[in-house]
Each structure stands twice: as structure tokens, then as C-alpha cells.
Amino acid sequence: MDGTRVTVRCRDCSFAATYESLRDARAAVDDHESTTDHGVGWTIESLAAGVSQAGADAGVCGRPECANEDSPLVDPAPPETER
């Protein structure tokens, strides 16, 4: 699959929907939870190639040794503080 696909399902009613963006899925979860007080879960079935690559480059485990230092998305040096 080439794009993002997120499935949202309510644990308390029959609400279920599939979205092509994380933003839209998150909005659906928030809307349904706030209007019904139901518990809603979501499953990320696939991500767009760029999102997957960004996660891989950043080192999704959070450890510096997992990051791709050649990626333009990774800035291993902390920003200098202004004096």
C-alpha cells in the first residue's frame, strides 16, 4: 500500500470508519469520544512512504544509535542557547 490508512472503531457502538490521514482519523476519534463518551480505538494499517522513511530516519525507538545520521530530518547536535 502506498498511502496512509487508519481504521477507527468504537468499542461501545457500531461506529467504524477508515481514513487516509492520521489527522482525519485523530479528529474522528476526538469527535466521537467527545460527543458520545465512548471509548474509540484506532489501528494504523499503513503509512505513506515519506512518513515511514521519516520514522526510520529518526530512529523510532528514540535511541541515537538507531537514527540515520545521513538523513536531512535528523539534527544530532542540540541547538545552541542564546546568551
PDB file of N, CA and C in Angstrom:
ATOM      1  N   MET A   1       0.840  -1.175   0.000  1.00  0.00           N
ATOM      2  CA  MET A   1       0.000   0.000   0.000  1.00  0.00           C
ATOM      3  C   MET A   1       0.887   1.241   0.000  1.00  0.00           C
ATOM      4  N   ASP A   2       0.523   2.232  -0.785  1.00  0.00           N
ATOM      5  CA  ASP A   2       1.360   3.407  -0.943  1.00  0.00           C
ATOM      6  C   ASP A   2       1.047   4.531   0.021  1.00  0.00           C
ATOM      7  N   GLY A   3      -0.158   4.588   0.551  1.00  0.00           N
ATOM      8  CA  GLY A   3      -0.554   5.725   1.366  1.00  0.00           C
ATOM      9  C   GLY A   3      -0.856   5.353   2.791  1.00  0.00           C
ATOM     10  N   THR A   4      -1.354   6.353   3.496  1.00  0.00           N
ATOM     11  CA  THR A   4      -1.738   6.162   4.883  1.00  0.00           C
ATOM     12  C   THR A   4      -3.147   5.590   4.930  1.00  0.00           C
ATOM     13  N   ARG A   5      -3.357   4.641   5.818  1.00  0.00           N
ATOM     14  CA  ARG A   5      -4.683   4.047   6.019  1.00  0.00           C
ATOM     15  C   ARG A   5      -4.842   3.777   7.505  1.00  0.00           C
ATOM     16  N   VAL A   6      -5.860   4.414   8.098  1.00  0.00           N
ATOM     17  CA  VAL A   6      -6.115   4.288   9.527  1.00  0.00           C
ATOM     18  C   VAL A   6      -7.572   3.884   9.724  1.00  0.00           C
ATOM     19  N   THR A   7      -7.806   2.834  10.498  1.00  0.00           N
ATOM     20  CA  THR A   7      -9.157   2.389  10.804  1.00  0.00           C
ATOM     21  C   THR A   7      -9.495   2.789  12.230  1.00  0.00           C
ATOM     22  N   VAL A   8     -10.665   3.402  12.385  1.00  0.00           N
ATOM     23  CA  VAL A   8     -11.156   3.850  13.686  1.00  0.00           C
ATOM     24  C   VAL A   8     -12.387   3.015  14.017  1.00  0.00           C
ATOM     25  N   ARG A   9     -12.441   2.456  15.241  1.00  0.00           N
ATOM     26  CA  ARG A   9     -13.589   1.644  15.665  1.00  0.00           C
ATOM     27  C   ARG A   9     -13.964   1.990  17.098  1.00  0.00           C
ATOM     28  N   CYS A  10     -15.265   2.129  17.311  1.00  0.00           N
ATOM     29  CA  CYS A  10     -15.771   2.382  18.655  1.00  0.00           C
ATOM     30  C   CYS A  10     -15.963   1.050  19.369  1.00  0.00           C
ATOM     31  N   ARG A  11     -15.571   1.020  20.637  1.00  0.00           N
ATOM     32  CA  ARG A  11     -15.740  -0.194  21.435  1.00  0.00           C
ATOM     33  C   ARG A  11     -17.148  -0.292  22.029  1.00  0.00           C
ATOM     34  N   ASP A  12     -17.911   0.812  21.948  1.00  0.00           N
ATOM     35  CA  ASP A  12     -19.215   0.853  22.607  1.00  0.00           C
ATOM     36  C   ASP A  12     -20.409   0.914  21.659  1.00  0.00           C
ATOM     37  N   CYS A  13     -20.173   1.117  20.372  1.00  0.00           N
ATOM     38  CA  CYS A  13     -21.270   1.160  19.397  1.00  0.00           C
ATOM     39  C   CYS A  13     -20.735   0.698  18.045  1.00  0.00           C
ATOM     40  N   SER A  14     -21.526   0.850  17.011  1.00  0.00           N
ATOM     41  CA  SER A  14     -21.149   0.322  15.697  1.00  0.00           C
ATOM     42  C   SER A  14     -20.310   1.280  14.856  1.00  0.00           C
ATOM     43  N   PHE A  15     -19.917   2.422  15.404  1.00  0.00           N
ATOM     44  CA  PHE A  15     -19.132   3.381  14.628  1.00  0.00           C
ATOM     45  C   PHE A  15     -17.805   2.766  14.192  1.00  0.00           C
ATOM     46  N   ALA A  16     -17.548   2.825  12.886  1.00  0.00           N
ATOM     47  CA  ALA A  16     -16.278   2.373  12.315  1.00  0.00           C
ATOM     48  C   ALA A  16     -16.062   3.144  11.020  1.00  0.00           C
ATOM     49  N   ALA A  17     -14.827   3.562  10.783  1.00  0.00           N
ATOM     50  CA  ALA A  17     -14.508   4.313   9.569  1.00  0.00           C
ATOM     51  C   ALA A  17     -13.029   4.148   9.254  1.00  0.00           C
ATOM     52  N   THR A  18     -12.690   4.371   7.995  1.00  0.00           N
ATOM     53  CA  THR A  18     -11.305   4.302   7.543  1.00  0.00           C
ATOM     54  C   THR A  18     -10.921   5.659   6.973  1.00  0.00           C
ATOM     55  N   TYR A  19      -9.705   6.101   7.279  1.00  0.00           N
ATOM     56  CA  TYR A  19      -9.227   7.425   6.864  1.00  0.00           C
ATOM     57  C   TYR A  19      -7.885   7.297   6.156  1.00  0.00           C
ATOM     58  N   GLU A  20      -7.609   8.276   5.317  1.00  0.00           N
ATOM     59  CA  GLU A  20      -6.358   8.292   4.565  1.00  0.00           C
ATOM     60  C   GLU A  20      -5.345   9.260   5.153  1.00  0.00           C
ATOM     61  N   SER A  21      -5.635   9.797   6.342  1.00  0.00           N
ATOM     62  CA  SER A  21      -4.655  10.654   7.012  1.00  0.00           C
ATOM     63  C   SER A  21      -4.777  10.471   8.516  1.00  0.00           C
ATOM     64  N   LEU A  22      -3.653  10.588   9.192  1.00  0.00           N
ATOM     65  CA  LEU A  22      -3.653  10.493  10.649  1.00  0.00           C
ATOM     66  C   LEU A  22      -4.473  11.620  11.257  1.00  0.00           C
ATOM     67  N   ARG A  23      -4.380  12.811  10.674  1.00  0.00           N
ATOM     68  CA  ARG A  23      -5.118  13.971  11.188  1.00  0.00           C
ATOM     69  C   ARG A  23      -6.623  13.720  11.162  1.00  0.00           C
ATOM     70  N   ASP A  24      -7.135  13.222  10.039  1.00  0.00           N
ATOM     71  CA  ASP A  24      -8.570  12.961   9.931  1.00  0.00           C
ATOM     72  C   ASP A  24      -9.012  11.871  10.905  1.00  0.00           C
ATOM     73  N   ALA A  25      -8.197  10.841  11.060  1.00  0.00           N
ATOM     74  CA  ALA A  25      -8.525   9.766  11.996  1.00  0.00           C
ATOM     75  C   ALA A  25      -8.545  10.285  13.425  1.00  0.00           C
ATOM     76  N   ARG A  26      -7.555  11.081  13.789  1.00  0.00           N
ATOM     77  CA  ARG A  26      -7.491  11.637  15.141  1.00  0.00           C
ATOM     78  C   ARG A  26      -8.695  12.540  15.414  1.00  0.00           C
ATOM     79  N   ALA A  27      -9.090  13.337  14.419  1.00  0.00           N
ATOM     80  CA  ALA A  27     -10.263  14.204  14.562  1.00  0.00           C
ATOM     81  C   ALA A  27     -11.527  13.366  14.765  1.00  0.00           C
ATOM     82  N   ALA A  28     -11.655  12.263  14.033  1.00  0.00           N
ATOM     83  CA  ALA A  28     -12.819  11.388  14.186  1.00  0.00           C
ATOM     84  C   ALA A  28     -12.860  10.768  15.573  1.00  0.00           C
ATOM     85  N   VAL A  29     -11.704  10.324  16.066  1.00  0.00           N
ATOM     86  CA  VAL A  29     -11.630   9.764  17.419  1.00  0.00           C
ATOM     87  C   VAL A  29     -12.066  10.820  18.433  1.00  0.00           C
ATOM     88  N   ASP A  30     -11.489  12.008  18.348  1.00  0.00           N
ATOM     89  CA  ASP A  30     -11.827  13.084  19.286  1.00  0.00           C
ATOM     90  C   ASP A  30     -13.305  13.441  19.225  1.00  0.00           C
ATOM     91  N   ASP A  31     -13.831  13.596  18.009  1.00  0.00           N
ATOM     92  CA  ASP A  31     -15.246  13.963  17.848  1.00  0.00           C
ATOM     93  C   ASP A  31     -16.168  12.910  18.447  1.00  0.00           C
ATOM     94  N   HIS A  32     -15.915  11.649  18.134  1.00  0.00           N
ATOM     95  CA  HIS A  32     -16.797  10.585  18.625  1.00  0.00           C
ATOM     96  C   HIS A  32     -16.702  10.455  20.146  1.00  0.00           C
ATOM     97  N   GLU A  33     -15.491  10.503  20.674  1.00  0.00           N
ATOM     98  CA  GLU A  33     -15.340  10.401  22.129  1.00  0.00           C
ATOM     99  C   GLU A  33     -16.005  11.569  22.843  1.00  0.00           C
ATOM    100  N   SER A  34     -15.849  12.779  22.312  1.00  0.00           N
ATOM    101  CA  SER A  34     -16.399  13.951  22.998  1.00  0.00           C
ATOM    102  C   SER A  34     -17.923  14.032  22.894  1.00  0.00           C
ATOM    103  N   THR A  35     -18.498  13.527  21.813  1.00  0.00           N
ATOM    104  CA  THR A  35     -19.954  13.611  21.669  1.00  0.00           C
ATOM    105  C   THR A  35     -20.694  12.431  22.281  1.00  0.00           C
ATOM    106  N   THR A  36     -20.018  11.291  22.442  1.00  0.00           N
ATOM    107  CA  THR A  36     -20.704  10.091  22.940  1.00  0.00           C
ATOM    108  C   THR A  36     -20.159   9.575  24.261  1.00  0.00           C
ATOM    109  N   ASP A  37     -18.974  10.012  24.640  1.00  0.00           N
ATOM    110  CA  ASP A  37     -18.273   9.496  25.824  1.00  0.00           C
ATOM    111  C   ASP A  37     -17.942   8.009  25.672  1.00  0.00           C
ATOM    112  N   HIS A  38     -17.842   7.545  24.426  1.00  0.00           N
ATOM    113  CA  HIS A  38     -17.470   6.159  24.142  1.00  0.00           C
ATOM    114  C   HIS A  38     -15.953   6.026  24.055  1.00  0.00           C
ATOM    115  N   GLY A  39     -15.484   4.806  24.208  1.00  0.00           N
ATOM    116  CA  GLY A  39     -14.067   4.517  24.013  1.00  0.00           C
ATOM    117  C   GLY A  39     -13.815   4.139  22.565  1.00  0.00           C
ATOM    118  N   VAL A  40     -12.937   4.861  21.918  1.00  0.00           N
ATOM    119  CA  VAL A  40     -12.660   4.631  20.499  1.00  0.00           C
ATOM    120  C   VAL A  40     -11.195   4.243  20.334  1.00  0.00           C
ATOM    121  N   GLY A  41     -10.947   3.242  19.530  1.00  0.00           N
ATOM    122  CA  GLY A  41      -9.577   2.830  19.236  1.00  0.00           C
ATOM    123  C   GLY A  41      -9.289   3.010  17.766  1.00  0.00           C
ATOM    124  N   TRP A  42      -8.008   3.032  17.448  1.00  0.00           N
ATOM    125  CA  TRP A  42      -7.637   3.154  16.043  1.00  0.00           C
ATOM    126  C   TRP A  42      -6.465   2.256  15.748  1.00  0.00           C
ATOM    127  N   THR A  43      -6.409   1.813  14.499  1.00  0.00           N
ATOM    128  CA  THR A  43      -5.339   0.954  14.029  1.00  0.00           C
ATOM    129  C   THR A  43      -4.713   1.607  12.809  1.00  0.00           C
ATOM    130  N   ILE A  44      -3.414   1.818  12.866  1.00  0.00           N
ATOM    131  CA  ILE A  44      -2.706   2.364  11.715  1.00  0.00           C
ATOM    132  C   ILE A  44      -2.284   1.173  10.863  1.00  0.00           C
ATOM    133  N   GLU A  45      -2.956   1.014   9.735  1.00  0.00           N
ATOM    134  CA  GLU A  45      -2.713  -0.136   8.869  1.00  0.00           C
ATOM    135  C   GLU A  45      -1.538   0.085   7.938  1.00  0.00           C
ATOM    136  N   SER A  46      -1.345   1.318   7.497  1.00  0.00           N
ATOM    137  CA  SER A  46      -0.207   1.637   6.641  1.00  0.00           C
ATOM    138  C   SER A  46       0.052   3.131   6.710  1.00  0.00           C
ATOM    139  N   LEU A  47       1.267   3.518   6.362  1.00  0.00           N
ATOM    140  CA  LEU A  47       1.655   4.923   6.327  1.00  0.00           C
ATOM    141  C   LEU A  47       2.238   5.247   4.964  1.00  0.00           C
ATOM    142  N   ALA A  48       2.085   6.484   4.561  1.00  0.00           N
ATOM    143  CA  ALA A  48       2.695   6.927   3.312  1.00  0.00           C
ATOM    144  C   ALA A  48       4.196   6.686   3.388  1.00  0.00           C
ATOM    145  N   ALA A  49       4.810   6.439   2.255  1.00  0.00           N
ATOM    146  CA  ALA A  49       6.238   6.117   2.212  1.00  0.00           C
ATOM    147  C   ALA A  49       7.087   7.186   2.888  1.00  0.00           C
ATOM    148  N   GLY A  50       6.765   8.448   2.702  1.00  0.00           N
ATOM    149  CA  GLY A  50       7.535   9.530   3.319  1.00  0.00           C
ATOM    150  C   GLY A  50       7.447   9.514   4.830  1.00  0.00           C
ATOM    151  N   VAL A  51       6.276   9.185   5.362  1.00  0.00           N
ATOM    152  CA  VAL A  51       6.101   9.109   6.815  1.00  0.00           C
ATOM    153  C   VAL A  51       6.901   7.936   7.367  1.00  0.00           C
ATOM    154  N   SER A  52       6.842   6.809   6.689  1.00  0.00           N
ATOM    155  CA  SER A  52       7.617   5.640   7.126  1.00  0.00           C
ATOM    156  C   SER A  52       9.114   5.927   7.088  1.00  0.00           C
ATOM    157  N   GLN A  53       9.575   6.578   6.023  1.00  0.00           N
ATOM    158  CA  GLN A  53      11.000   6.905   5.905  1.00  0.00           C
ATOM    159  C   GLN A  53      11.422   7.884   6.992  1.00  0.00           C
ATOM    160  N   ALA A  54      10.582   8.872   7.287  1.00  0.00           N
ATOM    161  CA  ALA A  54      10.912   9.837   8.342  1.00  0.00           C
ATOM    162  C   ALA A  54      11.039   9.137   9.685  1.00  0.00           C
ATOM    163  N   GLY A  55      10.146   8.198   9.959  1.00  0.00           N
ATOM    164  CA  GLY A  55      10.238   7.444  11.205  1.00  0.00           C
ATOM    165  C   GLY A  55      11.497   6.602  11.261  1.00  0.00           C
ATOM    166  N   ALA A  56      11.822   5.961  10.154  1.00  0.00           N
ATOM    167  CA  ALA A  56      13.041   5.151  10.105  1.00  0.00           C
ATOM    168  C   ALA A  56      14.281   6.021  10.265  1.00  0.00           C
ATOM    169  N   ASP A  57      14.297   7.177   9.600  1.00  0.00           N
ATOM    170  CA  ASP A  57      15.451   8.071   9.694  1.00  0.00           C
ATOM    171  C   ASP A  57      15.628   8.625  11.098  1.00  0.00           C
ATOM    172  N   ALA A  58      14.533   8.892  11.772  1.00  0.00           N
ATOM    173  CA  ALA A  58      14.612   9.477  13.109  1.00  0.00           C
ATOM    174  C   ALA A  58      14.967   8.442  14.163  1.00  0.00           C
ATOM    175  N   GLY A  59      14.810   7.187  13.854  1.00  0.00           N
ATOM    176  CA  GLY A  59      15.064   6.149  14.844  1.00  0.00           C
ATOM    177  C   GLY A  59      13.894   6.092  15.804  1.00  0.00           C
ATOM    178  N   VAL A  60      12.845   5.396  15.420  1.00  0.00           N
ATOM    179  CA  VAL A  60      11.601   5.418  16.176  1.00  0.00           C
ATOM    180  C   VAL A  60      11.741   4.912  17.605  1.00  0.00           C
ATOM    181  N   CYS A  61      12.798   4.198  17.894  1.00  0.00           N
ATOM    182  CA  CYS A  61      12.975   3.727  19.268  1.00  0.00           C
ATOM    183  C   CYS A  61      13.487   4.842  20.171  1.00  0.00           C
ATOM    184  N   GLY A  62      13.924   5.946  19.575  1.00  0.00           N
ATOM    185  CA  GLY A  62      14.361   7.088  20.372  1.00  0.00           C
ATOM    186  C   GLY A  62      15.822   7.064  20.774  1.00  0.00           C
ATOM    187  N   ARG A  63      16.526   6.005  20.434  1.00  0.00           N
ATOM    188  CA  ARG A  63      17.941   5.935  20.793  1.00  0.00           C
ATOM    189  C   ARG A  63      18.778   6.518  19.666  1.00  0.00           C
ATOM    190  N   PRO A  64      19.757   7.356  19.979  1.00  0.00           N
ATOM    191  CA  PRO A  64      20.571   7.987  18.935  1.00  0.00           C
ATOM    192  C   PRO A  64      21.228   6.985  17.990  1.00  0.00           C
ATOM    193  N   GLU A  65      21.614   5.821  18.482  1.00  0.00           N
ATOM    194  CA  GLU A  65      22.288   4.847  17.620  1.00  0.00           C
ATOM    195  C   GLU A  65      21.339   4.238  16.584  1.00  0.00           C
ATOM    196  N   CYS A  66      20.052   4.459  16.719  1.00  0.00           N
ATOM    197  CA  CYS A  66      19.077   3.948  15.747  1.00  0.00           C
ATOM    198  C   CYS A  66      18.795   4.938  14.627  1.00  0.00           C
ATOM    199  N   ALA A  67      19.230   6.177  14.774  1.00  0.00           N
ATOM    200  CA  ALA A  67      18.931   7.217  13.786  1.00  0.00           C
ATOM    201  C   ALA A  67      19.826   7.094  12.559  1.00  0.00           C
ATOM    202  N   ASN A  68      19.308   7.514  11.430  1.00  0.00           N
ATOM    203  CA  ASN A  68      20.067   7.578  10.188  1.00  0.00           C
ATOM    204  C   ASN A  68      20.732   8.950  10.142  1.00  0.00           C
ATOM    205  N   GLU A  69      21.998   9.015  10.461  1.00  0.00           N
ATOM    206  CA  GLU A  69      22.693  10.297  10.556  1.00  0.00           C
ATOM    207  C   GLU A  69      22.807  11.012   9.217  1.00  0.00           C
ATOM    208  N   ASP A  70      22.620  10.309   8.110  1.00  0.00           N
ATOM    209  CA  ASP A  70      22.695  10.922   6.785  1.00  0.00           C
ATOM    210  C   ASP A  70      21.382  11.575   6.362  1.00  0.00           C
ATOM    211  N   SER A  71      20.336  11.391   7.139  1.00  0.00           N
ATOM    212  CA  SER A  71      19.034  11.941   6.780  1.00  0.00           C
ATOM    213  C   SER A  71      18.982  13.440   7.049  1.00  0.00           C
ATOM    214  N   PRO A  72      18.370  14.198   6.143  1.00  0.00           N
ATOM    215  CA  PRO A  72      18.201  15.632   6.394  1.00  0.00           C
ATOM    216  C   PRO A  72      17.199  15.901   7.514  1.00  0.00           C
ATOM    217  N   LEU A  73      16.479  14.863   7.957  1.00  0.00           N
ATOM    218  CA  LEU A  73      15.495  15.035   9.022  1.00  0.00           C
ATOM    219  C   LEU A  73      16.106  14.936  10.409  1.00  0.00           C
ATOM    220  N   VAL A  74      17.329  14.464  10.504  1.00  0.00           N
ATOM    221  CA  VAL A  74      17.968  14.251  11.796  1.00  0.00           C
ATOM    222  C   VAL A  74      18.983  15.351  12.051  1.00  0.00           C
ATOM    223  N   ASP A  75      18.862  15.995  13.193  1.00  0.00           N
ATOM    224  CA  ASP A  75      19.812  17.022  13.624  1.00  0.00           C
ATOM    225  C   ASP A  75      20.411  16.546  14.942  1.00  0.00           C
ATOM    226  N   PRO A  76      21.532  15.827  14.877  1.00  0.00           N
ATOM    227  CA  PRO A  76      22.084  15.230  16.089  1.00  0.00           C
ATOM    228  C   PRO A  76      22.639  16.239  17.089  1.00  0.00           C
ATOM    229  N   ALA A  77      22.977  17.436  16.637  1.00  0.00           N
ATOM    230  CA  ALA A  77      23.526  18.434  17.556  1.00  0.00           C
ATOM    231  C   ALA A  77      22.392  19.243  18.176  1.00  0.00           C
ATOM    232  N   PRO A  78      22.380  19.374  19.497  1.00  0.00           N
ATOM    233  CA  PRO A  78      21.339  20.190  20.123  1.00  0.00           C
ATOM    234  C   PRO A  78      21.530  21.657  19.743  1.00  0.00           C
ATOM    235  N   PRO A  79      20.445  22.418  19.679  1.00  0.00           N
ATOM    236  CA  PRO A  79      20.579  23.834  19.325  1.00  0.00           C
ATOM    237  C   PRO A  79      21.359  24.584  20.399  1.00  0.00           C
ATOM    238  N   GLU A  80      22.136  25.543  19.944  1.00  0.00           N
ATOM    239  CA  GLU A  80      22.889  26.354  20.896  1.00  0.00           C
ATOM    240  C   GLU A  80      21.950  27.349  21.555  1.00  0.00           C
ATOM    241  N   THR A  81      22.154  27.555  22.831  1.00  0.00           N
ATOM    242  CA  THR A  81      21.317  28.523  23.541  1.00  0.00           C
ATOM    243  C   THR A  81      21.878  29.918  23.338  1.00  0.00           C
ATOM    244  N   GLU A  82      20.979  30.873  23.244  1.00  0.00           N
ATOM    245  CA  GLU A  82      21.416  32.257  23.077  1.00  0.00           C
ATOM    246  C   GLU A  82      21.826  32.812  24.424  1.00  0.00           C
ATOM    247  N   ARG A  83      22.840  33.642  24.396  1.00  0.00           N
ATOM    248  CA  ARG A  83      23.304  34.242  25.654  1.00  0.00           C
ATOM    249  C   ARG A  83      22.962  35.685  25.698  1.00  0.00           C
TER     250      ARG A  83
END
